[in-house]
mmCIF file of C-alpha atoms in Angstrom:
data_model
loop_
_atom_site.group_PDB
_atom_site.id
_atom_site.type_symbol
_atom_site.label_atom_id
_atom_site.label_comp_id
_atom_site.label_asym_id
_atom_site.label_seq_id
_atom_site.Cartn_x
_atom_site.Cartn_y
_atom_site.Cartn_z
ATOM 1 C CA UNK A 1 155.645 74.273 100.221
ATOM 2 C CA UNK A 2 155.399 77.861 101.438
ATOM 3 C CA UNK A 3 154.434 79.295 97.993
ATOM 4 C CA UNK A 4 151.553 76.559 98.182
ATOM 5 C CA UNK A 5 150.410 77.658 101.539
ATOM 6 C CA UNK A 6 150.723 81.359 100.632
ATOM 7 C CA UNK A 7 148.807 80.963 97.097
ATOM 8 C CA UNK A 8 146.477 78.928 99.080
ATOM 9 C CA UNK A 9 145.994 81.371 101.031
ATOM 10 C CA UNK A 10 145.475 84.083 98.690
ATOM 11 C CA UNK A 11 142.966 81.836 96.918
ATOM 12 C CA UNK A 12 140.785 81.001 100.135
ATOM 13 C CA UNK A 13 140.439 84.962 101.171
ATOM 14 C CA UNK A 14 139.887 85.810 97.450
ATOM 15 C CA UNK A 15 137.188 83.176 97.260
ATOM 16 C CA UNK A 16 135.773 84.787 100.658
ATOM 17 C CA UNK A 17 135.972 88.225 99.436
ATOM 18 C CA UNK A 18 133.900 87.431 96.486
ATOM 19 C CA UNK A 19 131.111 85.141 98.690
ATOM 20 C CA UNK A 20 130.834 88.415 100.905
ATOM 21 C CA UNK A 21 130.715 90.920 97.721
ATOM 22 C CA UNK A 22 127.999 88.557 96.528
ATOM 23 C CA UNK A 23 125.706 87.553 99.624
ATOM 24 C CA UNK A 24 126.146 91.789 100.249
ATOM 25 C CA UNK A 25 124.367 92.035 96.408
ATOM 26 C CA UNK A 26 121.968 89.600 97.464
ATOM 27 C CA UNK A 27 121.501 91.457 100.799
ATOM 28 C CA UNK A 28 121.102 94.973 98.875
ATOM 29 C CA UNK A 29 118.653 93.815 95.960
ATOM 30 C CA UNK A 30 116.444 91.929 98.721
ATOM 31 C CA UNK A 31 116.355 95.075 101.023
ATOM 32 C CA UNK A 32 115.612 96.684 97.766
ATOM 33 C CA UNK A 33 112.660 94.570 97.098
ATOM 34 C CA UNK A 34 111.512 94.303 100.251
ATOM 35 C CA UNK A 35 110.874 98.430 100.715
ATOM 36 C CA UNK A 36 109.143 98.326 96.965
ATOM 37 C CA UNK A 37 107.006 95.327 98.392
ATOM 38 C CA UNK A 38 106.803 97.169 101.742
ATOM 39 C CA UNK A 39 106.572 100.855 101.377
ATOM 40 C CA UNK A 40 104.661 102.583 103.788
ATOM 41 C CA UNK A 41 101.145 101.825 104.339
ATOM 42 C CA UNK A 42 97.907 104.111 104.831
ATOM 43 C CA UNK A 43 97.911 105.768 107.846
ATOM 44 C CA UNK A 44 95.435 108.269 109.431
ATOM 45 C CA UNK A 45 91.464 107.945 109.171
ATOM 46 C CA UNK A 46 89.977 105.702 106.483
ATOM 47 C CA UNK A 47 87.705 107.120 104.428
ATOM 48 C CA UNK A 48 85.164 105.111 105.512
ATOM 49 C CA UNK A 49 85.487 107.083 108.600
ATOM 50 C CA UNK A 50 83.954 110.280 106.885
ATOM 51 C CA UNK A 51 80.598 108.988 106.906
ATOM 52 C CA UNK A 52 80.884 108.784 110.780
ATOM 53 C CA UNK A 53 81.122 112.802 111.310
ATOM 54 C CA UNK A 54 76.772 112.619 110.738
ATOM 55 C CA UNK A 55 76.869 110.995 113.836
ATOM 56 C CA UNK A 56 78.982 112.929 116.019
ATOM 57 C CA UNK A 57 76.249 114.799 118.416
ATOM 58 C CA UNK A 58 74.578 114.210 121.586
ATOM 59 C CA UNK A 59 70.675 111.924 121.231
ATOM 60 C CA UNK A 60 68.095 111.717 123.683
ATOM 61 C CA UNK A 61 67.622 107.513 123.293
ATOM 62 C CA UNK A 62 63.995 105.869 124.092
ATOM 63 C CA UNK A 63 65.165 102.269 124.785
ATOM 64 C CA UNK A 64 63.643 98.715 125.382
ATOM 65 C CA UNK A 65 64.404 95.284 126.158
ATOM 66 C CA UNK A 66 63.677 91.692 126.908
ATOM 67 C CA UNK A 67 65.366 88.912 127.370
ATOM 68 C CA UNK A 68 62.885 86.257 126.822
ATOM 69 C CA UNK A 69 62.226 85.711 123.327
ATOM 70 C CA UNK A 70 58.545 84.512 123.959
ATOM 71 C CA UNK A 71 57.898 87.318 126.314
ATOM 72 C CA UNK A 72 55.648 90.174 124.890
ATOM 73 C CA UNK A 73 56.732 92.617 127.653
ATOM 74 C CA UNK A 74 59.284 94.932 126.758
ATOM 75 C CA UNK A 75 61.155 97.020 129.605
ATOM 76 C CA UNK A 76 61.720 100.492 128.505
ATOM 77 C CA UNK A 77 64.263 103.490 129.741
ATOM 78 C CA UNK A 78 65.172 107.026 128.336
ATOM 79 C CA UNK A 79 68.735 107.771 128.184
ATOM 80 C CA UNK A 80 71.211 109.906 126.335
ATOM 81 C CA UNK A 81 73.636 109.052 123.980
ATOM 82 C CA UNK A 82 77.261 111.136 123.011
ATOM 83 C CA UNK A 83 79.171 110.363 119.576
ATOM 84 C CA UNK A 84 82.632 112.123 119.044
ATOM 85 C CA UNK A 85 85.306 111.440 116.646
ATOM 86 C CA UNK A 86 88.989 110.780 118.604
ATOM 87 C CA UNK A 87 92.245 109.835 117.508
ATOM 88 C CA UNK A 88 92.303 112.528 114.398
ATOM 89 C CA UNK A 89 88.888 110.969 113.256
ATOM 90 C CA UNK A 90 90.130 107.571 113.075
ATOM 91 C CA UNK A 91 87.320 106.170 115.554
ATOM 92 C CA UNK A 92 84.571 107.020 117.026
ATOM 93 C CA UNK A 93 83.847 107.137 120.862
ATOM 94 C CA UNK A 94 80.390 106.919 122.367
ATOM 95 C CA UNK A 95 78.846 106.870 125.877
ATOM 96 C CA UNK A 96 75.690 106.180 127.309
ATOM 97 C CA UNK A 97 73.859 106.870 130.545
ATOM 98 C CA UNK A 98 70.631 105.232 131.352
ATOM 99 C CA UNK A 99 68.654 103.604 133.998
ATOM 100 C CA UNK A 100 68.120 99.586 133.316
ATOM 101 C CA UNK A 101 65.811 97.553 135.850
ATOM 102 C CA UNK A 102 65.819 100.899 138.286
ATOM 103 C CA UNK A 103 69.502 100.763 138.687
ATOM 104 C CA UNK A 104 71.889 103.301 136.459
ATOM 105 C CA UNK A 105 73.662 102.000 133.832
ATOM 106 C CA UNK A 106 76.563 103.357 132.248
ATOM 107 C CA UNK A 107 78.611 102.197 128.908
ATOM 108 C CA UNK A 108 81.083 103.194 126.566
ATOM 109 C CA UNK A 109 81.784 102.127 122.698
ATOM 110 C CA UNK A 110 84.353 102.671 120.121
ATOM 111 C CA UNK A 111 83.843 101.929 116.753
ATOM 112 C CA UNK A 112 86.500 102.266 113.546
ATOM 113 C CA UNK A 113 87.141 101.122 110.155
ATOM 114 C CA UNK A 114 89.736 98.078 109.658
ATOM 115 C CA UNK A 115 91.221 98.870 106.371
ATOM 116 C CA UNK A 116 92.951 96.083 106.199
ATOM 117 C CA UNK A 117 89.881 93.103 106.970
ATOM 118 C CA UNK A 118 87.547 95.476 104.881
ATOM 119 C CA UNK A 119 85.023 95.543 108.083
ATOM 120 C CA UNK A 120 83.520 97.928 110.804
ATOM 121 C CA UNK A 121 84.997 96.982 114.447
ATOM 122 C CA UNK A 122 82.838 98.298 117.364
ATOM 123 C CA UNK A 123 83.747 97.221 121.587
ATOM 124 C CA UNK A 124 81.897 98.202 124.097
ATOM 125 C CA UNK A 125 81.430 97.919 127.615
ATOM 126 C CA UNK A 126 78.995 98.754 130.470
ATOM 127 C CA UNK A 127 78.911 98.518 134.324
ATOM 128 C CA UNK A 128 76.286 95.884 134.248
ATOM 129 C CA UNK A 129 78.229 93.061 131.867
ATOM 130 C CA UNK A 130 81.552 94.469 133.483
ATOM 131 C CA UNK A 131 83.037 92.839 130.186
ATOM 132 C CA UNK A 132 84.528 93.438 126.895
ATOM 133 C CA UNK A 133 82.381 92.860 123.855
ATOM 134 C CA UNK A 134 83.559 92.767 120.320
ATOM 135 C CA UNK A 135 81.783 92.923 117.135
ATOM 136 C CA UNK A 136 82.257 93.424 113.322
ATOM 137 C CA UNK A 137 80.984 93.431 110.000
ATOM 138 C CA UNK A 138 79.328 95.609 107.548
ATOM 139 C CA UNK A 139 77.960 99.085 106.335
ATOM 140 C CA UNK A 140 75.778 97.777 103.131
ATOM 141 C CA UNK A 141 72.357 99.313 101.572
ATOM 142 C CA UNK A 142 72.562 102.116 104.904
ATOM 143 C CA UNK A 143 72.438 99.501 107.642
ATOM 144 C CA UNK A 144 75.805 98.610 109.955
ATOM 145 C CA UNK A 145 75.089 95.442 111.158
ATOM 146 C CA UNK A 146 78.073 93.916 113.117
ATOM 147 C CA UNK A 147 78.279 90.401 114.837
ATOM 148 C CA UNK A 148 79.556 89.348 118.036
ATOM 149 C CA UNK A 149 80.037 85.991 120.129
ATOM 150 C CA UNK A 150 78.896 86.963 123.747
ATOM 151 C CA UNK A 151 78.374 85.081 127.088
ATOM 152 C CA UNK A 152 75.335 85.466 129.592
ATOM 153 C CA UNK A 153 74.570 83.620 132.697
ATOM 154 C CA UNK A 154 77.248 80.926 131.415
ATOM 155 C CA UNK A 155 75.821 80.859 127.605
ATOM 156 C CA UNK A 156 77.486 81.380 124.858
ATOM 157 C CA UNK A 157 75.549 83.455 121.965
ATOM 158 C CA UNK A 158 75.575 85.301 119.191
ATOM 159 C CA UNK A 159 74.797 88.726 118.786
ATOM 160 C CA UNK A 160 73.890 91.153 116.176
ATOM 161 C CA UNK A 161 73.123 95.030 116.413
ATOM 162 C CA UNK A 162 71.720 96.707 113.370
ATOM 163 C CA UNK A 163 71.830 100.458 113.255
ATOM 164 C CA UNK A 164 69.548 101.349 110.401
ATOM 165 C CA UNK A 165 66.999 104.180 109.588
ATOM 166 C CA UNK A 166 70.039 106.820 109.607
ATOM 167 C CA UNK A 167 68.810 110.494 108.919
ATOM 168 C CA UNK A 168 70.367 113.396 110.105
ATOM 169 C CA UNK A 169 68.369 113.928 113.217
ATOM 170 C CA UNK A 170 68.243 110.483 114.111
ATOM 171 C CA UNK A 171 68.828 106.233 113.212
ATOM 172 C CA UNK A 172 67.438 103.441 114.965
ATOM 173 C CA UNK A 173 69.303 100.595 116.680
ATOM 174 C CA UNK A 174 68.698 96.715 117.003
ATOM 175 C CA UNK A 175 70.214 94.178 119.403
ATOM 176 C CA UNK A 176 69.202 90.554 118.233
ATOM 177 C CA UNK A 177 70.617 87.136 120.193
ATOM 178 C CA UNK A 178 70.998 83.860 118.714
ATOM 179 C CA UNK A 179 71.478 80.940 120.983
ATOM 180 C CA UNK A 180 71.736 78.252 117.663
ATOM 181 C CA UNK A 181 74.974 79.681 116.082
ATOM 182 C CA UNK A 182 73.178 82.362 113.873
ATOM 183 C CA UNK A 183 70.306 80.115 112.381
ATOM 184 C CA UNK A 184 67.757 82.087 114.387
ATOM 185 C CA UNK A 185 67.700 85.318 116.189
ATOM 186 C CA UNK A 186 65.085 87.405 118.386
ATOM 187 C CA UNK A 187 65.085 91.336 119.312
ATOM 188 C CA UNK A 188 66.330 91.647 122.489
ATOM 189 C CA UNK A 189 66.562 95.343 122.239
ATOM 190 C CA UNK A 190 65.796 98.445 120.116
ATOM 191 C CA UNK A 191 66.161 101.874 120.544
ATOM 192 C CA UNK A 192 65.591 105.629 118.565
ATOM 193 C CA UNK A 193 68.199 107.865 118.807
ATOM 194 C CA UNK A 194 66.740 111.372 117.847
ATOM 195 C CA UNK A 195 69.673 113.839 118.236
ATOM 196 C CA UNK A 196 69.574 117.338 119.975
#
């Protein structure tokens, strides 16, 4: 009866020996496989983010708006713009000081390339919305035009901005709202940037 329990034995760790050489094989080739499936991704500024250094420089910015799509009045304001490259190139910062409706207004941007959506990201924020906005889309045919789902005086909207015209000394900038879910939208705002 002892030789039984001993051989036994002998078989039951020799059985659990070779599970644990095995599941350690499996353990090896899938750590294997997982850093050939998972090696180190692209780090640093996209390329995409070359094109941005053209518009690194401070504008003077002639500005108008409305808010009332029927309206034919537009309010205008001078301001100045400031585009640097941060984070090693990897996004851009702007700023931009103004004077809206006789009070000042103040705001500040970033805007990168997600490599991995494919799309440009911009967020910015001023003193007057006090809020976060986010947008993204596109660089196609020399126009960014990035989307955005904002909120004003309770309403949810869409909005567009279109920076187009883009020549060394200068681009111009749209700001369109849609209050339909993107079927329609009117110019809220446009502005020239003509850089110094």
């Amino acid at each position: 009866m002892t030789l039984v329990r001993i051989l036994f034995a002998f078989g039951m760790i020799a059985v659990i020996i070779g599970a644990a050489a095995i599941a350690g094989e499996d353990q090896e080739a899938g750590k294997s496989e997982e850093m050939t499936s998972q090696e180190m991704p692209p780090m640093g500024p996209p390329e995409e983010m070359k094109m941005m250094k053209d518009v690194v420089g401070v504008y003077d910015v002639e500005q108008q708006w409305r808010m009332d799509p029927a309206s034919e009045e537009w309010e205008t304001s001078s301001g100045v713009a400031t585009y640097e490259l941060i984070l090693d190139g990897a996004a851009v910062r702007h700023t931009y000081e103004s004077e809206m409706m006789g009070m000042p207004f103040h705001g500040l941007g970033l805007i990168a390339f997600n490599r991995e959506t494919g799309k440009w990201q911009q967020a910015w924020v001023d003193n007057m919305g006090a809020q976060i906005s986010y947008y993204e889309g596109n660089y196609k045919d020399g126009q960014m035009v990035t989307v955005g789902e904002e909120k004003w005086q309770g309403q949810t909207y869409l909005a567009r901005i279109t920076v187009y015209n883009m020549e060394p000394d200068g681009f111009d900038w749209k700001y369109e709202m849609s209050m339909d879910g993107g079927k329609e939208y009117f110019t809220s705002g446009k502005a020239h940037y003509t850089k110094r």
